[in-house]
Short mmCIF file of C-alpha atoms and ligand atoms in Angstrom, two decimals:
data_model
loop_
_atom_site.label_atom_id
_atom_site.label_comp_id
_atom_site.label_asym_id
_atom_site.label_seq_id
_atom_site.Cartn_x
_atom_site.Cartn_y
_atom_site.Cartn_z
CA UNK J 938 0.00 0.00 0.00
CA UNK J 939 0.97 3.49 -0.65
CA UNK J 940 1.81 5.82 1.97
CA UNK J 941 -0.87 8.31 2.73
CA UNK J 942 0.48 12.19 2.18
CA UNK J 943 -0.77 15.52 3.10
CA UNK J 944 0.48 19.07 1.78
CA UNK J 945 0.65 20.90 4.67
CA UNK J 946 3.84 22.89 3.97
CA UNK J 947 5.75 23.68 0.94
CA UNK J 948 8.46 21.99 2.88
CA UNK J 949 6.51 18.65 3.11
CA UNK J 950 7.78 17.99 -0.81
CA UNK J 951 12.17 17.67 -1.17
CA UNK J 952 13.39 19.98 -3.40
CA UNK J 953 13.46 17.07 -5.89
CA UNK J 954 9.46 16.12 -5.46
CA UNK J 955 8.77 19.58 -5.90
CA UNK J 956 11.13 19.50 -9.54
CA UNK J 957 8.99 16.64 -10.22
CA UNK J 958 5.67 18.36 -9.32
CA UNK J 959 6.26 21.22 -11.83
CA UNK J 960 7.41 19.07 -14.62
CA UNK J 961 4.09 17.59 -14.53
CA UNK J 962 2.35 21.28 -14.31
CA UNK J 963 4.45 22.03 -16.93
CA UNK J 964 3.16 18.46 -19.08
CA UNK J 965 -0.59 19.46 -17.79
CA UNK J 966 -0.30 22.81 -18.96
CA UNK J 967 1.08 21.57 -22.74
CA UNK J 968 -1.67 19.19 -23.15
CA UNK J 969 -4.38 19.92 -20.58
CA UNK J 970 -7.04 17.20 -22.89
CA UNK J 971 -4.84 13.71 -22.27
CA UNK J 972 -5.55 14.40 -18.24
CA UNK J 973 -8.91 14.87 -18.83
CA UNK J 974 -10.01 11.13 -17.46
CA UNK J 975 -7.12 10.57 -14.76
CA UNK J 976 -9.31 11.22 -12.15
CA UNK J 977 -12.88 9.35 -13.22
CA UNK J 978 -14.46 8.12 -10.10
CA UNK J 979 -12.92 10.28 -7.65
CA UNK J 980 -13.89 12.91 -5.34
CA UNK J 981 -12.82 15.86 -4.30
CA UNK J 982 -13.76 17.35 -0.91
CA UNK J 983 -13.41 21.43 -0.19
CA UNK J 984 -13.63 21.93 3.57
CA UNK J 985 -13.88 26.04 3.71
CA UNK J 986 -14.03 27.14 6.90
CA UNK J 987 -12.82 30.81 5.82
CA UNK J 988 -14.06 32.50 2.35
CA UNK J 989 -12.17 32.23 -1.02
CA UNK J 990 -12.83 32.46 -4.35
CA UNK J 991 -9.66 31.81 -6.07
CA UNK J 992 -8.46 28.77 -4.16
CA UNK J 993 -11.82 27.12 -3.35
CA UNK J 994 -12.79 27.31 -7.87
CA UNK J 995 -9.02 26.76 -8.63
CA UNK J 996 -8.93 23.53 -6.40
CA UNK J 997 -12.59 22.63 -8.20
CA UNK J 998 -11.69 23.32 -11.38
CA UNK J 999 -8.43 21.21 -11.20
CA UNK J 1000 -10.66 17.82 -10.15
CA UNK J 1001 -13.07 18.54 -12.59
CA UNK J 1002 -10.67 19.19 -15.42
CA UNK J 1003 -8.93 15.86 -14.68
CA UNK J 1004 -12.30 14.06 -14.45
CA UNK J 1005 -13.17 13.86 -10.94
CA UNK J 1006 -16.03 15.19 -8.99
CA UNK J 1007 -16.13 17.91 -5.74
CA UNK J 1008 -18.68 18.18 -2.94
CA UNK J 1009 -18.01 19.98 0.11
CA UNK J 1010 -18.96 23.50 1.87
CA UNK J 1011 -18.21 26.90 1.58
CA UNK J 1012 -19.00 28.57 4.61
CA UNK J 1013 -18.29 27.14 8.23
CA UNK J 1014 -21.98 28.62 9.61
CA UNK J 1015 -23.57 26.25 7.23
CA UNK J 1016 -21.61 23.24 7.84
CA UNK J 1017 -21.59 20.67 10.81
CA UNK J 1018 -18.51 23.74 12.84
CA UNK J 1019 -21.71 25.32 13.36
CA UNK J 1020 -22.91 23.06 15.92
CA UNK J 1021 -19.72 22.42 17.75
CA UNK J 1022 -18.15 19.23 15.40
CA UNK J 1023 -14.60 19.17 16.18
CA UNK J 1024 -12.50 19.65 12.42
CA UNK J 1025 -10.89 16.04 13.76
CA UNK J 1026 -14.65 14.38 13.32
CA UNK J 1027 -15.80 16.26 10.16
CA UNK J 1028 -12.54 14.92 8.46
CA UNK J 1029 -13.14 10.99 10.11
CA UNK J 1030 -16.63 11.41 8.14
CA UNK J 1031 -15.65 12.85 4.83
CA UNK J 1032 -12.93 10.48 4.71
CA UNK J 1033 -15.58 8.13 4.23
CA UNK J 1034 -17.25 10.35 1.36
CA UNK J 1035 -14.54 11.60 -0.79
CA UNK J 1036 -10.82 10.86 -2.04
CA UNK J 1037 -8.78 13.62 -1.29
CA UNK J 1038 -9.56 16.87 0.64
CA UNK J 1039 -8.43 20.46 0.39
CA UNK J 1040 -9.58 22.58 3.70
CA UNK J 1041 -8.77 26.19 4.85
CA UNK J 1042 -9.20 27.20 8.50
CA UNK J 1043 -9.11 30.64 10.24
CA UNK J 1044 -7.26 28.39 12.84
CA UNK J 1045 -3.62 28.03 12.81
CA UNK J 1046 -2.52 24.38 12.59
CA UNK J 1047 -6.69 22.96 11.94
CA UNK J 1048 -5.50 21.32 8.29
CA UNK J 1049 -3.01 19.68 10.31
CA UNK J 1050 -5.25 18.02 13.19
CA UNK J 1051 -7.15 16.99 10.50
CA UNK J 1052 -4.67 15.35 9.03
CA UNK J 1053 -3.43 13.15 11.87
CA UNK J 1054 -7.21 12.28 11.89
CA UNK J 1055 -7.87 11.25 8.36
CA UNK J 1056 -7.55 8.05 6.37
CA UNK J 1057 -7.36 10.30 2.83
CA UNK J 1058 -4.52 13.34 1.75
CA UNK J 1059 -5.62 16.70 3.52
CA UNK J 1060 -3.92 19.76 1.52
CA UNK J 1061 -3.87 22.61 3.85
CA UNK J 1062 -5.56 25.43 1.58
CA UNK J 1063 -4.60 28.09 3.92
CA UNK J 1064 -4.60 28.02 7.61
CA UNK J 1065 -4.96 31.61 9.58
CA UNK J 1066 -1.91 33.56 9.79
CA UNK J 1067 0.51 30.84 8.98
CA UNK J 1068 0.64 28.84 5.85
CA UNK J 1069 -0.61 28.59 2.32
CA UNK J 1070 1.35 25.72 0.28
CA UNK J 1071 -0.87 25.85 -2.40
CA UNK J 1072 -0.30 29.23 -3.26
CA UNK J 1073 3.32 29.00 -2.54
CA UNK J 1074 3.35 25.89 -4.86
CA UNK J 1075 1.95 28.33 -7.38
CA UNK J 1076 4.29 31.54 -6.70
CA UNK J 1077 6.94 28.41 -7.62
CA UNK J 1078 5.82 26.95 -10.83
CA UNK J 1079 5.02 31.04 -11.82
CA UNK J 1080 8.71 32.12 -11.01
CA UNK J 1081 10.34 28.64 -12.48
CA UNK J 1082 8.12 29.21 -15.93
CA UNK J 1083 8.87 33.19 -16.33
CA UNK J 1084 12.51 33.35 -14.85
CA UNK J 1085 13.53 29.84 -16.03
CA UNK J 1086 14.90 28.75 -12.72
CA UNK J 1087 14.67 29.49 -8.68
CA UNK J 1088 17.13 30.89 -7.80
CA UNK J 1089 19.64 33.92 -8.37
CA UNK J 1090 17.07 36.56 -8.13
CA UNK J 1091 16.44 39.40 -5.90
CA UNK J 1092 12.35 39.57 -5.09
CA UNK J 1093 10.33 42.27 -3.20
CA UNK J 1094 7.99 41.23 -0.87
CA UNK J 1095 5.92 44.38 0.03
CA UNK J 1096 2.84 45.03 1.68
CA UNK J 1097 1.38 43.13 4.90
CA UNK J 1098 4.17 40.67 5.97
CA UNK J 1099 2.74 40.38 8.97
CA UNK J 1100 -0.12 38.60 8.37
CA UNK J 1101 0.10 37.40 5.18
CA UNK J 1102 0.09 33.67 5.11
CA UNK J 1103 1.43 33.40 1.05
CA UNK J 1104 4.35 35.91 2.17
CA UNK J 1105 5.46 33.23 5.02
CA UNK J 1106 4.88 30.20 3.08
CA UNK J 1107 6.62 31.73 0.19
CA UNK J 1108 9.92 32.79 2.10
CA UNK J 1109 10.16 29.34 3.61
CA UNK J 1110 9.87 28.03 0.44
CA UNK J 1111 12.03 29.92 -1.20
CA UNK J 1112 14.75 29.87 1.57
CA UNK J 1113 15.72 26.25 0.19
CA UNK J 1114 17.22 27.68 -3.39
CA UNK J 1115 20.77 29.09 -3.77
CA UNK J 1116 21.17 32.86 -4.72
CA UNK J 1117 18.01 34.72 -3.84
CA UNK J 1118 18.26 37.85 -1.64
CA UNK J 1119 15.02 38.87 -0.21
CA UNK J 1120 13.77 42.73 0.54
CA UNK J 1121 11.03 43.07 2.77
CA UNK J 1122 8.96 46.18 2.19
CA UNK J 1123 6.29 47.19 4.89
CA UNK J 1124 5.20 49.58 7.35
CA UNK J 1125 6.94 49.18 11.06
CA UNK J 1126 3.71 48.22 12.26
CA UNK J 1127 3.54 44.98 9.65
CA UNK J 1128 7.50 43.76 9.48
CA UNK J 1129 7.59 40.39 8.81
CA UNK J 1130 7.66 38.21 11.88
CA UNK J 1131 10.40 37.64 13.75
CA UNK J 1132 10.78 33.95 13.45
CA UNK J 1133 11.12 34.33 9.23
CA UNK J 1134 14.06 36.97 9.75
CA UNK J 1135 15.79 34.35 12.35
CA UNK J 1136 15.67 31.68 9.87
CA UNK J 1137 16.96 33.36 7.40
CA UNK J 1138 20.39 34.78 9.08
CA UNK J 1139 20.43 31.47 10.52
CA UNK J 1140 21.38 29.85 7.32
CA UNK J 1141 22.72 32.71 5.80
CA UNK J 1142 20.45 34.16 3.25
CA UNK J 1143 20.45 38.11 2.59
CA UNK J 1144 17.53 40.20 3.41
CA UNK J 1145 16.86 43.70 3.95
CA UNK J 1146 14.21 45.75 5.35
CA UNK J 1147 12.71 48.82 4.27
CA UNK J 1148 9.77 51.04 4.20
CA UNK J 1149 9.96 52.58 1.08
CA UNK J 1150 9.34 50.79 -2.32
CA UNK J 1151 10.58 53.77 -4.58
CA UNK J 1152 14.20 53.35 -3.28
CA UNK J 1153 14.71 49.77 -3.77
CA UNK J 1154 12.62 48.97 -7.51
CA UNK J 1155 15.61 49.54 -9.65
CA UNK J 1156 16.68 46.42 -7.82
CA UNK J 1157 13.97 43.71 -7.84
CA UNK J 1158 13.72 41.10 -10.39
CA UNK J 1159 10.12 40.01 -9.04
CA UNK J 1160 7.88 42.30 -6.47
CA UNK J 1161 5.47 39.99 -4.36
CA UNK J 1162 2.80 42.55 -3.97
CA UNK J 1163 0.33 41.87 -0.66
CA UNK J 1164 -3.11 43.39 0.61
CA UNK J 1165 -3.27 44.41 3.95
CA UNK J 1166 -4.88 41.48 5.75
CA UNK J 1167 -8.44 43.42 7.59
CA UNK J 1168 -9.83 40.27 7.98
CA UNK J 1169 -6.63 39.56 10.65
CA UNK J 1170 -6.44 43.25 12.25
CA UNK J 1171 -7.63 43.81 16.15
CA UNK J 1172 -9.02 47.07 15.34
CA UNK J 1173 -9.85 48.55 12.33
CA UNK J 1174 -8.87 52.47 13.29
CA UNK J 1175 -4.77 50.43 12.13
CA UNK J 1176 -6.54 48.75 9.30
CA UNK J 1177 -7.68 52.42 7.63
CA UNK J 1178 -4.21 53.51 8.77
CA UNK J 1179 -2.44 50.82 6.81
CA UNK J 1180 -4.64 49.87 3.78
CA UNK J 1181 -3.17 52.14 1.83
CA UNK J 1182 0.41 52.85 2.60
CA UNK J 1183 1.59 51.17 -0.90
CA UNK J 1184 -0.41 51.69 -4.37
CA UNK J 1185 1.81 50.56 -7.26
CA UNK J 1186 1.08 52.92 -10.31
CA UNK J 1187 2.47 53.66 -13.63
CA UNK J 1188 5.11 55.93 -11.94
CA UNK J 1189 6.84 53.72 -9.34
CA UNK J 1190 6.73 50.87 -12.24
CA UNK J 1191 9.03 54.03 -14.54
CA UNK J 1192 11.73 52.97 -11.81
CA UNK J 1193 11.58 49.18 -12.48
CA UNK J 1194 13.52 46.75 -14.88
CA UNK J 1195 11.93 46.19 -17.87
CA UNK J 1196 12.08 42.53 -16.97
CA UNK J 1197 11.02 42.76 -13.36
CA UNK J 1198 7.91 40.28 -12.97
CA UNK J 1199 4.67 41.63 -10.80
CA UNK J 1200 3.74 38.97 -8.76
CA UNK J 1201 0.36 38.82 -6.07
CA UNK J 1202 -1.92 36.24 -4.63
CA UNK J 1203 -4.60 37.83 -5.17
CA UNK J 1204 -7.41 38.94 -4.24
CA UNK J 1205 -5.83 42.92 -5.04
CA UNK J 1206 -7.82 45.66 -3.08
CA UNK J 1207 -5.93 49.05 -3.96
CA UNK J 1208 -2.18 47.94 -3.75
CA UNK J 1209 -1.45 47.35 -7.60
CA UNK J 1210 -3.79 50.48 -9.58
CA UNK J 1211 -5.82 49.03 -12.60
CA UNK J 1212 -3.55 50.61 -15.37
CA UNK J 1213 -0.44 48.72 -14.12
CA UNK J 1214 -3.10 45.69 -15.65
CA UNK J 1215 -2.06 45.82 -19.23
CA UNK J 1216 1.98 46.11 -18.57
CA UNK J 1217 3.75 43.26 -19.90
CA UNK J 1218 5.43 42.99 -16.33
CA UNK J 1219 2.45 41.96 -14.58
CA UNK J 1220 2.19 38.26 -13.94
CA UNK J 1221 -0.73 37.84 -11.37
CA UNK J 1222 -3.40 36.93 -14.01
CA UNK J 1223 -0.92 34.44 -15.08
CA UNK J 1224 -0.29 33.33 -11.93
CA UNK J 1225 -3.95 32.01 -11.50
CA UNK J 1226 -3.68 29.73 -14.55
CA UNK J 1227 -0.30 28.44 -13.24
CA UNK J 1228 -2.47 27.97 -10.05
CA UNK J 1229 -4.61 25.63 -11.95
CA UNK J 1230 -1.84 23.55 -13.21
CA UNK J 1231 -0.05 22.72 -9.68
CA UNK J 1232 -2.92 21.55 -8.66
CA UNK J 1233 -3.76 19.46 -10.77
CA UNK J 1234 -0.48 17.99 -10.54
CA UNK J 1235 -0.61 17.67 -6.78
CA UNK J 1236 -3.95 16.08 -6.33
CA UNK J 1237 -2.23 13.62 -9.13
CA UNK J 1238 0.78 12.99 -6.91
CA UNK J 1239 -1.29 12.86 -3.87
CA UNK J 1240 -3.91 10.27 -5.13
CA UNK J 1241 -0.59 7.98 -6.92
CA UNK J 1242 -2.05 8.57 -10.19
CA UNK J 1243 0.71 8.09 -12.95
C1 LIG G 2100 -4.52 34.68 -0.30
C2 LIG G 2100 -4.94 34.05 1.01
O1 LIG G 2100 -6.04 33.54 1.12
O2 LIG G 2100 -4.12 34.06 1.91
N1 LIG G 2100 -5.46 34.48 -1.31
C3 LIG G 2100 -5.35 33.36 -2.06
O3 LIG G 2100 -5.54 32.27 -1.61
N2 LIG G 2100 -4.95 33.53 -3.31
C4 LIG G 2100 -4.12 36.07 -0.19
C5 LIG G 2100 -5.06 37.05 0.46
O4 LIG G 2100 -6.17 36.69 0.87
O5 LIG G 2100 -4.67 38.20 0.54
#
C-alpha cells in the first residue's frame, strides 16, 4: 500500500518532489485534454471554513478538469462547525465520502489536526496567519516558468508581511534555493515576523528591510505585492491607517527593470492600480492559470495517479 500524504507545507515535498511536481504542471499545462479522465471516479472534498474564491474554484476546477467530482462547503456557519463538530470528526466522516480533501481554517494548525485524523490526503488550503502551500506551490511553478529557474534573483515582498500567510509560506519556500536575496517592504507596524528573519540569518540568506518601495525597484527582479490582511487586524482604526500605505502605479513601475515580474496572490484591493493591468510585467493573471496547473499535478501525486 501506498503511503498516505498531506500538503501541509511547501516543505513537506524535497526539493526534488517539488522539480517533479512542476514538470508535470508544466506536461498538464502543454496538453491539458490527455488528463482529462485521470481522475474518473474520484472525489474531491473542499472543507472552507474561511471565504475564497480563487483557491476554493481553482482547487474545483483542477478535479473537474482531470475528471473527478467535488462536494463539500463553503462557509463554516452552514456546515456541521456550526454546531460544535470538532475539524478532527468532520474529516473521520468525509474520509468516508470523498478521495482527497483540500480545507482552509481561520485556525492556525486545523489542516493539520485533521490530518493526523484522516484516512485520505488533507492539503492545507490556507490556515490563519501561517501557511498557504498551495499558493506557494503556485508563486513556484510562476517564477520557475517566467525566470527559467529558482534561484539567483532578488524579489520584493511588500505590503502586509505580517499577516500574510502566502508571504510566510513563500519565504520558507524559497529559503531552500541558492542565490536569492530577499527585501522586505512594509510599514513598522507589519515587518515580517520575527521567526522568518531568524531563519533566514540562521542559514545565511540576505535580506533587507525597508519602508519605502521607490528606493529599492531599480533592484527587484520580481515584487510579491500583498493586501493588507483586515480580515486579521484587532481594530480597524490600524486597518484604515495601513490599507493604503503602498499603491503601485504607472510611476513607481518608470523605476523598475523592464524585466522585473509583478507577482500577487490575489485577491488585489488598492495595492497594484488598474492601469499597471495591461503592462507586460504583470504576472498575477498568469499566476492564477499556473495555479490551476499545480494543482492538478498535486492532487495527481497525492492520489498515486501516474
Ligand atoms: C490569499 C490568502 O487567502 O491568503 N489568497 C489566495 O488564496 N490567493 C491572499 C489574500 O487573501 O490576501
Amino acid at each position: 500500500m501506498n503511503k498516505l500524504r498531506h500538503m501541509m507545507n511547501p516543505l513537506d515535498f524535497s526539493v526534488e518532489e517539488l522539480e517533479e511536481l512542476f514538470d508535470l504542471a508544466g506536461e498538464i499545462e502543454k496538453d491539458m485534454d490527455s488528463y482529462a479522465h485521470k481522475c474518473d471516479g474520484k472525489i474531491l472534498a473542499t472543507c472552507f471554513y474561511e471565504p475564497s474564491t480563487r483557491t476554493r474554484l481553482s482547487f474545483e476546477t483542477a478535479m473537474l478538469r482531470l475528471g473527478g467530482k467535488t462536494l463539500g462547503f463553503a462557509d463554516a456557519s452552514n456546515s456541521s462547525a456550526a454546531k460544535g463538530e470538532s475539524v478532527a470528526d468532520t474529516i473521520r466522516v468525509i474520509s468516508c465520502f470523498a478521495d482527497i480533501c483540500a480545507m482552509r481554517h481561520p485556525k492556525e494548525g486545523a489542516p493539520m489536526v485533521a490530518a493526523t485524523k484522516s484516512s485520505i490526503p488533507v492539503i492545507n488550503a490556507g490556515d490563519g496567519g501561517h501557511q498557504h502551500p498551495t499558493q506557494t506551490l503556485t508563486d513556484l511553478l510562476t517564477i520557475r516558468s517566467l525566470y527559467g529557474k529558482l534561484g539567483d534573483f532578488t524579489i520584493g515582498l511588500c505590503g502586509d508581511l505580517k499577516f500574510g500567510r502566502t508571504v510566510h509560506s513563500l519565504i520558507n519556500a524559497l529559503s531552500r534555493y541558492e542565490g536569492i536575496r530577499f527585501i522586505f517592504i512594509s510599514p513598522k507596524e507589519l515587518r515580517v515576523p520575527d521567526y522568518i528573519t531568524e531563519m533566514l540569518t540562521q542559514k545565511n540568506i540576505p535580506y533587507e528591510e525597508v519602508i519605502k518601495l521607490e528606493d529599492v525597484m531599480p533592484q527587484l527582479d520580481f515584487l510579491y505585492m500583498t493586501r493588507v490582511q483586515k480580515e486579521r487586524f484587532f481594530n480597524e482604526e490600524d486597518y484604515i491607517r495601513l490599507k493604503d500605505f503602498y499603491i503601485l502605479n504607472k510611476e513607481k513601475m518608470a523605476k523598475a527593470k523592464v524585466n522585473m515580474y509583478i507577482l500577487h496572490p490575489l485577491p488585489r484591493v488598492n495595492e497594484i492600480s488598474v492601469e499597471i493591468d495591461d503592462d507586460p510585467r504583470a504576472a498575477y493573471f498568469k499566476q492564477v492559470q499556473y495555479g490551476l496547473y499545480v494543482r492538478m499535478a498535486l492532487i495527481l501525486t497525492l492520489l498515486n495517479i501516474k
